[in-house]
């Protein structure tokens, strides 16, 4: 079986784009492959979050992953900082990646333009991300299209390390789902839906049904009144079609054939999304009522992850010339 790895930041409530672009695929992969999933709380430190809020968000993110359908008995689910090998291998990755490569990362440019303080961690973020992936001899990385550049850099880092020090890391491949891979903001359909940007066009996974319906009713479309899938010319309408298609297992083009007006399209998309979210909201409430069990599952997952991570780091240290631990 191939091994898959992916992680998500605990930086606030997850949204519909996370669900359709990544999390549903995580659930599917755990039934087909050996799956390793991680709440990447070390990455969240790049924004200097409030400590109490970070702890709450980390638990909430893990709970939501289980609510979406990640099975801790089938997958390895854990919190990044609980496995210290991530941080140690990240330094080795920083010593392998080039300054120019990091400087060209689109996400760094976008995020650094939006904040006054730019941490060194934000700049070297892809090196830690590469460590996350390479620690687990990962074959496949299911991510959204916005992470393609980072995964390509991870491959370059692995190949460079292997060339310098001998066969050490599995070189992973990225897998990007065709449908729903890039869910756009309902109010700003030229921008992807994001939990880091406060917007009335972001639909939270745990948002109540009435709130979801209101957001779709107010979704931005255009003035020509024609329902067709054309992301370049009709970004808002195409976003609705893509969401409805992903929620119902169809293609956007096929969905477009069913509509002549925007109103019914918005209403049906809202209904389909709420139908998708209802069981997740229910399961989240159940898990949240037993935080001790959530903590136990995460500790068990960290133990499972550490078994693999220790072996990979030992191999990397030896090949790079570091002395063995006493």
XYZ file of C-alpha atoms in Angstrom:
326
model
C 0.000 0.000 0.000
C 1.187 3.516 -0.772
C 1.512 5.905 2.153
C -0.230 9.283 2.023
C 0.487 12.285 4.235
C -1.204 15.623 4.638
C -1.546 18.261 7.324
C -3.713 21.221 8.178
C -3.091 24.283 10.330
C -5.150 24.896 13.483
C -5.606 28.551 12.601
C -9.345 28.852 13.083
C -12.510 27.223 11.803
C -12.135 25.094 8.686
C -14.246 26.003 5.714
C -15.990 24.466 2.731
C -12.891 24.809 0.566
C -10.928 22.657 3.020
C -13.662 20.036 2.960
C -14.209 19.810 -0.791
C -10.633 20.483 -1.818
C -8.836 18.240 0.647
C -10.595 16.612 3.577
C -13.059 14.464 1.654
C -10.117 13.088 -0.265
C -8.296 12.395 2.999
C -11.226 10.256 4.055
C -11.199 8.355 0.768
C -7.450 7.773 0.871
C -7.545 6.121 4.289
C -9.589 3.307 2.753
C -7.151 2.836 -0.138
C -3.725 3.555 1.352
C -1.785 3.841 4.593
C -2.781 7.350 5.727
C -0.892 9.759 8.012
C -2.677 13.018 8.892
C -1.362 15.805 11.056
C -2.567 19.005 12.739
C 0.454 21.211 12.041
C 0.540 23.428 15.121
C 4.235 24.303 14.658
C 3.358 25.931 11.351
C 0.716 27.995 13.122
C 3.426 29.663 15.232
C 4.499 31.707 12.199
C 1.589 34.062 12.935
C 2.325 34.383 16.693
C -1.130 33.183 17.832
C -2.449 33.573 21.348
C -1.285 30.431 23.248
C -4.689 29.584 24.701
C -6.323 30.097 21.339
C -3.745 27.884 19.641
C -4.443 25.077 22.109
C -8.196 25.386 21.555
C -7.820 25.513 17.795
C -5.509 22.496 17.767
C -8.016 20.349 19.633
C -10.876 21.712 17.520
C -9.019 20.925 14.277
C -8.309 17.362 15.345
C -11.903 16.912 16.477
C -13.176 18.229 13.171
C -10.939 15.878 11.204
C -12.487 12.969 13.063
C -15.954 14.448 12.488
C -15.348 14.660 8.753
C -14.547 10.955 8.719
C -10.880 10.450 9.555
C -10.818 7.218 11.547
C -7.996 7.124 14.158
C -8.177 3.343 14.098
C -7.548 3.251 10.365
C -5.337 6.341 9.926
C -2.478 7.809 11.935
C -3.854 11.115 13.248
C -1.706 13.277 15.521
C -0.514 16.766 16.428
C 2.763 17.833 14.818
C 4.499 19.208 17.924
C 3.935 15.919 19.770
C 6.550 14.331 17.477
C 9.790 16.270 17.973
C 11.442 14.662 14.948
C 9.561 17.152 12.761
C 11.496 20.081 14.178
C 14.892 18.366 13.989
C 14.484 17.220 10.408
C 13.250 20.707 9.479
C 16.725 22.101 10.257
C 18.300 19.537 7.944
C 15.813 20.550 5.259
C 16.665 24.251 5.782
C 20.293 23.334 5.149
C 19.294 21.584 1.931
C 16.926 24.116 0.327
C 18.234 27.296 -1.279
C 17.471 30.877 -0.230
C 16.364 31.695 -3.770
C 13.990 28.742 -3.838
C 12.288 29.883 -0.644
C 12.123 33.471 -1.849
C 10.205 32.397 -4.953
C 7.407 30.744 -2.987
C 4.139 32.453 -3.961
C 2.508 31.879 -0.575
C 5.384 33.605 1.208
C 5.046 36.621 -1.057
C 1.285 36.803 -0.515
C 1.386 36.360 3.262
C 4.369 38.635 3.862
C 2.619 41.431 1.971
C -0.309 41.243 4.415
C 1.603 41.565 7.684
C 3.972 44.059 9.254
C 6.078 41.441 11.042
C 7.408 38.668 8.812
C 8.924 35.846 10.834
C 11.859 33.778 9.625
C 9.586 30.785 10.211
C 7.190 32.045 7.564
C 10.081 32.200 5.120
C 11.348 28.694 5.934
C 7.840 27.247 6.228
C 8.344 24.980 3.152
C 11.386 23.367 4.799
C 9.319 22.304 7.817
C 6.573 21.177 5.453
C 9.107 19.044 3.583
C 10.211 17.508 6.884
C 6.584 16.725 7.738
C 6.177 14.826 4.497
C 9.561 13.120 4.199
C 9.580 11.802 7.779
C 6.934 9.245 6.862
C 8.383 7.862 3.602
C 5.379 9.426 1.940
C 4.384 8.296 -1.539
C 1.405 10.610 -2.138
C 0.484 14.057 -0.812
C -3.188 14.968 -1.417
C -3.310 18.775 -1.360
C -5.157 21.677 -2.920
C -3.813 23.416 -5.998
C -2.441 26.274 -3.881
C 0.090 23.863 -2.339
C 1.416 22.501 -5.640
C 4.516 24.744 -5.555
C 5.410 23.625 -2.023
C 5.135 19.932 -2.905
C 7.301 20.421 -5.986
C 9.896 22.084 -3.758
C 9.649 19.164 -1.309
C 10.454 16.810 -4.171
C 13.452 18.942 -5.137
C 14.713 18.941 -1.541
C 14.377 15.153 -1.251
C 16.174 14.573 -4.530
C 18.993 16.969 -3.564
C 19.443 15.327 -0.149
C 19.481 11.882 -1.754
C 22.057 13.056 -4.311
C 24.319 14.495 -1.595
C 24.061 11.765 1.021
C 22.736 8.669 -0.688
C 19.308 7.100 -0.798
C 17.470 8.521 2.236
C 14.004 9.808 1.402
C 11.095 8.616 -0.701
C 10.372 11.322 -3.303
C 6.626 12.004 -2.943
C 4.078 12.767 -5.631
C 1.298 15.306 -5.151
C -2.314 14.453 -5.917
C -4.749 17.290 -6.651
C -8.448 16.414 -7.006
C -10.085 17.705 -10.173
C -13.451 18.636 -8.674
C -13.625 21.153 -5.887
C -9.865 21.563 -5.665
C -10.134 25.355 -5.625
C -13.292 26.648 -3.949
C -13.574 30.404 -4.312
C -14.930 33.048 -1.947
C -18.680 33.588 -2.430
C -18.289 37.373 -2.218
C -14.936 37.635 -4.003
C -14.938 34.785 -6.522
C -11.523 35.774 -7.882
C -10.016 34.772 -4.506
C -10.002 31.295 -3.028
C -12.041 30.654 0.082
C -9.724 31.170 3.037
C -9.922 30.941 6.814
C -7.086 33.476 7.135
C -9.083 36.259 5.479
C -12.205 37.528 7.202
C -14.928 37.446 4.573
C -18.677 37.019 4.406
C -18.010 34.705 1.483
C -16.301 31.982 3.529
C -18.550 29.086 4.577
C -17.447 27.353 7.783
C -17.846 23.595 8.040
C -19.540 23.992 11.426
C -21.636 27.000 10.414
C -25.356 26.607 11.085
C -27.654 25.704 8.208
C -29.433 29.064 8.101
C -26.133 30.930 7.918
C -24.953 28.725 5.068
C -28.187 29.331 3.150
C -27.881 33.111 3.605
C -24.332 33.163 2.303
C -25.235 31.262 -0.842
C -28.283 33.435 -1.416
C -26.019 36.498 -1.352
C -23.265 34.935 -3.444
C -21.849 37.207 -6.146
C -22.680 36.183 -9.710
C -22.950 38.607 -12.674
C -25.522 40.553 -14.663
C -25.894 38.583 -17.892
C -28.153 35.900 -16.409
C -26.662 32.935 -18.303
C -25.774 29.807 -16.371
C -22.676 28.238 -17.863
C -19.344 26.970 -16.569
C -16.702 29.489 -17.597
C -14.280 30.288 -14.724
C -12.539 33.050 -16.650
C -15.587 35.002 -17.791
C -18.093 33.960 -15.094
C -16.121 33.396 -11.906
C -19.038 33.635 -9.444
C -21.431 31.386 -11.348
C -18.669 28.897 -12.100
C -17.769 28.755 -8.422
C -21.362 27.845 -7.530
C -21.431 25.211 -10.248
C -18.142 23.767 -9.044
C -19.329 23.581 -5.446
C -22.631 21.947 -6.381
C -20.848 19.527 -8.691
C -18.353 18.537 -5.995
C -21.088 18.137 -3.371
C -23.176 15.908 -5.638
C -20.494 13.949 -7.500
C -21.111 15.486 -10.930
C -19.220 17.736 -13.321
C -19.788 21.510 -13.350
C -20.762 21.376 -17.015
C -23.444 18.762 -16.352
C -24.804 20.764 -13.433
C -25.009 23.911 -15.583
C -27.371 22.148 -18.006
C -29.981 21.926 -15.229
C -30.308 25.679 -14.660
C -31.526 28.723 -16.517
C -31.532 31.158 -13.555
C -29.159 32.017 -10.745
C -31.719 31.864 -7.906
C -32.461 28.134 -8.135
C -28.744 27.418 -8.596
C -27.917 29.270 -5.376
C -30.723 27.581 -3.441
C -29.830 24.074 -4.612
C -26.146 24.633 -3.906
C -26.962 25.743 -0.361
C -29.177 22.674 0.153
C -26.503 20.306 -1.159
C -23.846 21.883 1.051
C -26.043 21.681 4.147
C -26.818 18.048 3.420
C -23.065 17.447 3.274
C -22.392 19.348 6.511
C -25.248 18.057 8.690
C -23.628 14.747 9.769
C -20.297 16.507 10.343
C -21.885 19.052 12.667
C -23.624 16.278 14.590
C -20.478 14.177 14.972
C -18.452 17.213 16.072
C -20.901 17.898 18.880
C -20.630 14.275 20.031
C -16.821 14.246 20.062
C -16.566 17.646 21.734
C -18.561 16.315 24.665
C -15.699 13.883 25.481
C -12.390 15.816 25.293
C -10.516 13.122 27.248
C -11.241 10.609 24.487
C -10.070 13.042 21.814
C -6.825 13.550 23.768
C -6.342 9.788 24.113
C -6.793 9.240 20.384
C -4.260 11.970 19.577
C -1.685 10.527 21.993
C -2.126 7.110 20.412
C -1.700 8.630 16.969
C 1.491 10.433 18.028
C 2.958 7.162 19.305
C 2.227 5.496 15.976
C 3.713 8.417 14.038
C 6.837 8.553 16.190
C 7.692 4.935 15.401
C 8.104 5.805 11.725
C 9.581 9.271 12.272
C 12.369 8.034 14.563
C 13.544 5.506 11.989
C 13.538 8.045 9.148
C 15.390 10.685 11.156
C 17.993 8.152 12.280
C 18.640 7.268 8.629
C 18.893 10.935 7.623
C 21.254 11.765 10.503
C 23.531 8.841 9.712
C 23.665 9.549 5.987
C 24.400 13.234 6.576
C 27.326 12.436 8.871
C 25.844 13.268 12.285
C 27.071 11.135 15.176
C 24.606 8.605 16.582
C 22.812 9.488 19.786
C 24.242 8.052 22.963
